[in-house]
PDB file of C-alpha atoms in Angstrom:
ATOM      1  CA  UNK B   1      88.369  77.380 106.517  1.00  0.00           C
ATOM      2  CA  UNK B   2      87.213  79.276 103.332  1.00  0.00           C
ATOM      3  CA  UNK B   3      90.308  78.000 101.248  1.00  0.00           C
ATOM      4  CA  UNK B   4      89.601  74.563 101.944  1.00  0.00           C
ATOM      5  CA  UNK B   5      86.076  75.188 100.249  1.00  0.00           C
ATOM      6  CA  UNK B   6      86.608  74.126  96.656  1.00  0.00           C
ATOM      7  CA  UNK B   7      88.701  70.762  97.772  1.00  0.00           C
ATOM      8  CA  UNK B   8      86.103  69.839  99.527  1.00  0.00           C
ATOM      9  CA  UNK B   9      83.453  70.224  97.596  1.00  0.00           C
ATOM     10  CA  UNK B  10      85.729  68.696  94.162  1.00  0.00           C
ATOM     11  CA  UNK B  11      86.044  66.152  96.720  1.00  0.00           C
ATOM     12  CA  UNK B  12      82.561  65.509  97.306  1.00  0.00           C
ATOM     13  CA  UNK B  13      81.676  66.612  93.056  1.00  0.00           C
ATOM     14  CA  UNK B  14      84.145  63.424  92.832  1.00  0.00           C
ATOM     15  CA  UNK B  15      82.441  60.918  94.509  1.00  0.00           C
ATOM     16  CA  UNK B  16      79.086  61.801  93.302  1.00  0.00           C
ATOM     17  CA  UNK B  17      80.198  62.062  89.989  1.00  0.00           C
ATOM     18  CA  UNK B  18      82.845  59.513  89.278  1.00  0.00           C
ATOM     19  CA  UNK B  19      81.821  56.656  91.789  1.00  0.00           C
ATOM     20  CA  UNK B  20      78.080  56.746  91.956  1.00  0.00           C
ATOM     21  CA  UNK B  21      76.402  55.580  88.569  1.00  0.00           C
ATOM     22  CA  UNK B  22      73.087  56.978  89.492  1.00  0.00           C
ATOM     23  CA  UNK B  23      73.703  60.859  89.104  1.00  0.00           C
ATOM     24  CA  UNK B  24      77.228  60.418  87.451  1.00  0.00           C
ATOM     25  CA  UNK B  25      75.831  60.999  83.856  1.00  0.00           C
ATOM     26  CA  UNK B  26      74.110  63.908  84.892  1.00  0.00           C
ATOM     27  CA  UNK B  27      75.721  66.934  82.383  1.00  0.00           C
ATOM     28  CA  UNK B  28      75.490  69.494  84.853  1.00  0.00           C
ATOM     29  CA  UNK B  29      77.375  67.667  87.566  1.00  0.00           C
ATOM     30  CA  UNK B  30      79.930  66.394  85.051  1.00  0.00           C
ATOM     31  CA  UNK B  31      80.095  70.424  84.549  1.00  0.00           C
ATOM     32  CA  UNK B  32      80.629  71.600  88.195  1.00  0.00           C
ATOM     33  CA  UNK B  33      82.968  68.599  88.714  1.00  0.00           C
ATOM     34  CA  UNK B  34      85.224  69.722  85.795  1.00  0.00           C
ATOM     35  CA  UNK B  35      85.057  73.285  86.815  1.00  0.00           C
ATOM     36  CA  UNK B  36      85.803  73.427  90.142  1.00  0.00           C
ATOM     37  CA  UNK B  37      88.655  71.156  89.291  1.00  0.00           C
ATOM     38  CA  UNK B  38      89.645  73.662  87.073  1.00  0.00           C
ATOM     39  CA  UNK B  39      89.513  76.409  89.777  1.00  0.00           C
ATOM     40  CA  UNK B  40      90.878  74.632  92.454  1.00  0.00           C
ATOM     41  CA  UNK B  41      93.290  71.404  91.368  1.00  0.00           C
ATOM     42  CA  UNK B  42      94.819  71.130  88.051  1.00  0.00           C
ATOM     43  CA  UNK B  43      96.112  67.843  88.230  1.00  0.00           C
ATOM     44  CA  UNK B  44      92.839  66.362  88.991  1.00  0.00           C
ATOM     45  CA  UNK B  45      91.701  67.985  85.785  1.00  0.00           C
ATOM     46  CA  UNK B  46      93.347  65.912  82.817  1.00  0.00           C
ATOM     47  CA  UNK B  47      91.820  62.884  84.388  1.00  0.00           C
ATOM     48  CA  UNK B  48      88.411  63.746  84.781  1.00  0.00           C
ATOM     49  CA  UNK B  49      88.457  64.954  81.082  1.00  0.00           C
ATOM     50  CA  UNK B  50      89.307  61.390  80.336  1.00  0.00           C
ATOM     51  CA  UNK B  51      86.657  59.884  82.184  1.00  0.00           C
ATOM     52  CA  UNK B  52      83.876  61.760  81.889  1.00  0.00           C
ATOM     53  CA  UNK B  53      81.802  61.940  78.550  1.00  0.00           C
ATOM     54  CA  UNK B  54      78.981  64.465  78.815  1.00  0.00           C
ATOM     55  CA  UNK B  55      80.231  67.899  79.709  1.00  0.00           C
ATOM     56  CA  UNK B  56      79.025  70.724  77.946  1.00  0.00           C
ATOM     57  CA  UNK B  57      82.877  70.514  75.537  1.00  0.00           C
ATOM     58  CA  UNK B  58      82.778  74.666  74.833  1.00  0.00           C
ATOM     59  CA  UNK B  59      81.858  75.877  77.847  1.00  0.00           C
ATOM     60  CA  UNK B  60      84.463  73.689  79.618  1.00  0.00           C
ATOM     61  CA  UNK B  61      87.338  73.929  77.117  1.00  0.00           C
ATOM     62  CA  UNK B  62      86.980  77.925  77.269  1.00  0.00           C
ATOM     63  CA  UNK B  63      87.372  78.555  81.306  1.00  0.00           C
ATOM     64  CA  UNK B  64      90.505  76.015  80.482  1.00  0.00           C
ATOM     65  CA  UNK B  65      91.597  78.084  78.403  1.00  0.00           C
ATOM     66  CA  UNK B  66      90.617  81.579  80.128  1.00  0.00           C
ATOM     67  CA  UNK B  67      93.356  83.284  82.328  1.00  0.00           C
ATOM     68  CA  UNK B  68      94.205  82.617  85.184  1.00  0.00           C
ATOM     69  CA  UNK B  69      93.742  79.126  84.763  1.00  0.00           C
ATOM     70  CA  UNK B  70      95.451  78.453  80.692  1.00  0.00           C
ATOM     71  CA  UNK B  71      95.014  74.707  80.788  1.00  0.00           C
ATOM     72  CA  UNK B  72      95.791  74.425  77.138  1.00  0.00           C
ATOM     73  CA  UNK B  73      96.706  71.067  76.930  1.00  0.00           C
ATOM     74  CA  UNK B  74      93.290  70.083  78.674  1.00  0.00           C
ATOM     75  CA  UNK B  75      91.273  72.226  76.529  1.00  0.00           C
ATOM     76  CA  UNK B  76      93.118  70.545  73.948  1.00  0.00           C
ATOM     77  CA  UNK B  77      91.929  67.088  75.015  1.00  0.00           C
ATOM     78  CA  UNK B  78      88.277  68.257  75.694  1.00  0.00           C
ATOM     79  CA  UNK B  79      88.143  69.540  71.920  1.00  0.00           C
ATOM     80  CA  UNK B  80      89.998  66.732  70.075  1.00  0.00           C
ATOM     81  CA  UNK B  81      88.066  63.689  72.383  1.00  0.00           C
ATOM     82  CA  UNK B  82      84.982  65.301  71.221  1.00  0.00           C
ATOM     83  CA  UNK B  83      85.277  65.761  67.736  1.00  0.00           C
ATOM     84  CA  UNK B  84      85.640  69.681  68.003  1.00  0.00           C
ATOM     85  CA  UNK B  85      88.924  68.991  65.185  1.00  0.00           C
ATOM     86  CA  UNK B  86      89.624  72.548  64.025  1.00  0.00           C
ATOM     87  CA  UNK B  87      89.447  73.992  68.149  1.00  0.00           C
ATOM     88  CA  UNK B  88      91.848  71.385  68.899  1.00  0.00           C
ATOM     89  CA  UNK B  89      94.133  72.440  65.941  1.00  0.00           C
ATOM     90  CA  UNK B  90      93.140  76.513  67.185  1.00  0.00           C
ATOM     91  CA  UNK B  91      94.975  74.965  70.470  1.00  0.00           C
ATOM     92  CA  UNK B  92      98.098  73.634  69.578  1.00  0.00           C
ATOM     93  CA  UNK B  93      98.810  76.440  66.964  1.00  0.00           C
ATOM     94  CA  UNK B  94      97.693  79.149  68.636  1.00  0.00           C
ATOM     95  CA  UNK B  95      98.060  78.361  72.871  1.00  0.00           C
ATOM     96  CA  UNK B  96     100.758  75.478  72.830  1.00  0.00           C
ATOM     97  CA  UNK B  97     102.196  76.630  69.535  1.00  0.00           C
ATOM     98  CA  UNK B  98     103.722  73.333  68.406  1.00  0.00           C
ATOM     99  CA  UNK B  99     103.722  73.063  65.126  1.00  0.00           C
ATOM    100  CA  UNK B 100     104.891  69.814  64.664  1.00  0.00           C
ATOM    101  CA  UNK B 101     102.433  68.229  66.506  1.00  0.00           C
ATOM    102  CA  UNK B 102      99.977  70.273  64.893  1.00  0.00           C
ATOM    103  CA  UNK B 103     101.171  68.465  61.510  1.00  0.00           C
ATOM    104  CA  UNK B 104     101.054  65.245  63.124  1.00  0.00           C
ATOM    105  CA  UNK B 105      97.392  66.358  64.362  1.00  0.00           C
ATOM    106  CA  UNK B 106      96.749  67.319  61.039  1.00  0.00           C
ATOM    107  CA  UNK B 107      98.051  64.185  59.450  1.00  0.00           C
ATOM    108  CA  UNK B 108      95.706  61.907  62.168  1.00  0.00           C
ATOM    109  CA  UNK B 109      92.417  63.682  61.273  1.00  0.00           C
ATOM    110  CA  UNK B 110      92.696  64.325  57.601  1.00  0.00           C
ATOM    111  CA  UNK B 111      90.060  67.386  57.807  1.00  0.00           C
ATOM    112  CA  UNK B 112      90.808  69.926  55.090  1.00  0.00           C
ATOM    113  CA  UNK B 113      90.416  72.747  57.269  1.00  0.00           C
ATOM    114  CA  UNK B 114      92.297  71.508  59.907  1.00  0.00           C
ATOM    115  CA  UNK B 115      94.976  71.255  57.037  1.00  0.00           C
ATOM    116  CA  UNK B 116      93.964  75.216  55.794  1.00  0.00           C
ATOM    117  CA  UNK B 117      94.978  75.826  59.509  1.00  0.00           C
ATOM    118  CA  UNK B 118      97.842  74.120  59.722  1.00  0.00           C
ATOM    119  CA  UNK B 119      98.963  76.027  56.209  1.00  0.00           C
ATOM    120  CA  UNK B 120      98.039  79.628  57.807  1.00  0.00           C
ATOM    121  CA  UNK B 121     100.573  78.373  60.436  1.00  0.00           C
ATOM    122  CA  UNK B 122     103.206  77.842  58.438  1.00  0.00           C
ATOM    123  CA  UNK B 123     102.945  81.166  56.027  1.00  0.00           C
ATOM    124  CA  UNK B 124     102.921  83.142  59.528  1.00  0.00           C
ATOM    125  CA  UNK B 125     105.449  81.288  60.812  1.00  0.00           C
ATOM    126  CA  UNK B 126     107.963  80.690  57.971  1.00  0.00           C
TER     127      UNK B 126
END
């Protein structure tokens, strides 16, 4: 009965967040719904990044990225939909280690230290 705990209550996190308007905005809901997705369905957790809007971004993108859980491609998304540029870039260089797609990331935002990151990576890597 215990395991089925954290379904059911991302479950219920779900349909207070995502399908009632009233106490959907609320930050700290957005941040329990996002978290215990986290901790307890991963594929749920992509999508609820995309549809929510006001999570608190670096608390959220760190217990992504945190073992057990390494959700690097989410913490990605939560850092580069919310204007957190040079975490995003920390991401792909230094948890998904693509380098081309960092240049590509680099190329899209135009920051100069995105680009000083992006430059580190290549000295280190080359």
């Amino acid at each position: 009965m215990t395991a089925d705990i954290p379904t059911e209550l991302l479950s219920l996190l779900e349909k207070i967040v995502l399908h009632n308007s009233e106490f959907g905005q609320f930050k700290k809901l957005q941040n329990l719904l996002l978290i215990t997705a986290i901790k307890s369905d991963h594929s749920r957790v992509l999508d609820h990044i995309n549809r929510l809007d006001n999570y608190d971004v670096e608390e959220i993108a760190g217990v992504a990225i945190d073992e057990p859980y390494r959700l690097y491609e989410e913490a990605y998304t939560i850092y580069s939909k919310n204007g957190f540029k040079i975490e995003a870039m920390d991401v792909l260089l230094n948890k998904i280690q693509d380098i081309p797609r960092a240049l590509d990331y680099a190329d899209k935002t135009n920051i100069p230290d995105v680009w000083t990151k992006l430059g580190h990576a290549y000295l280190n890597t080359y």
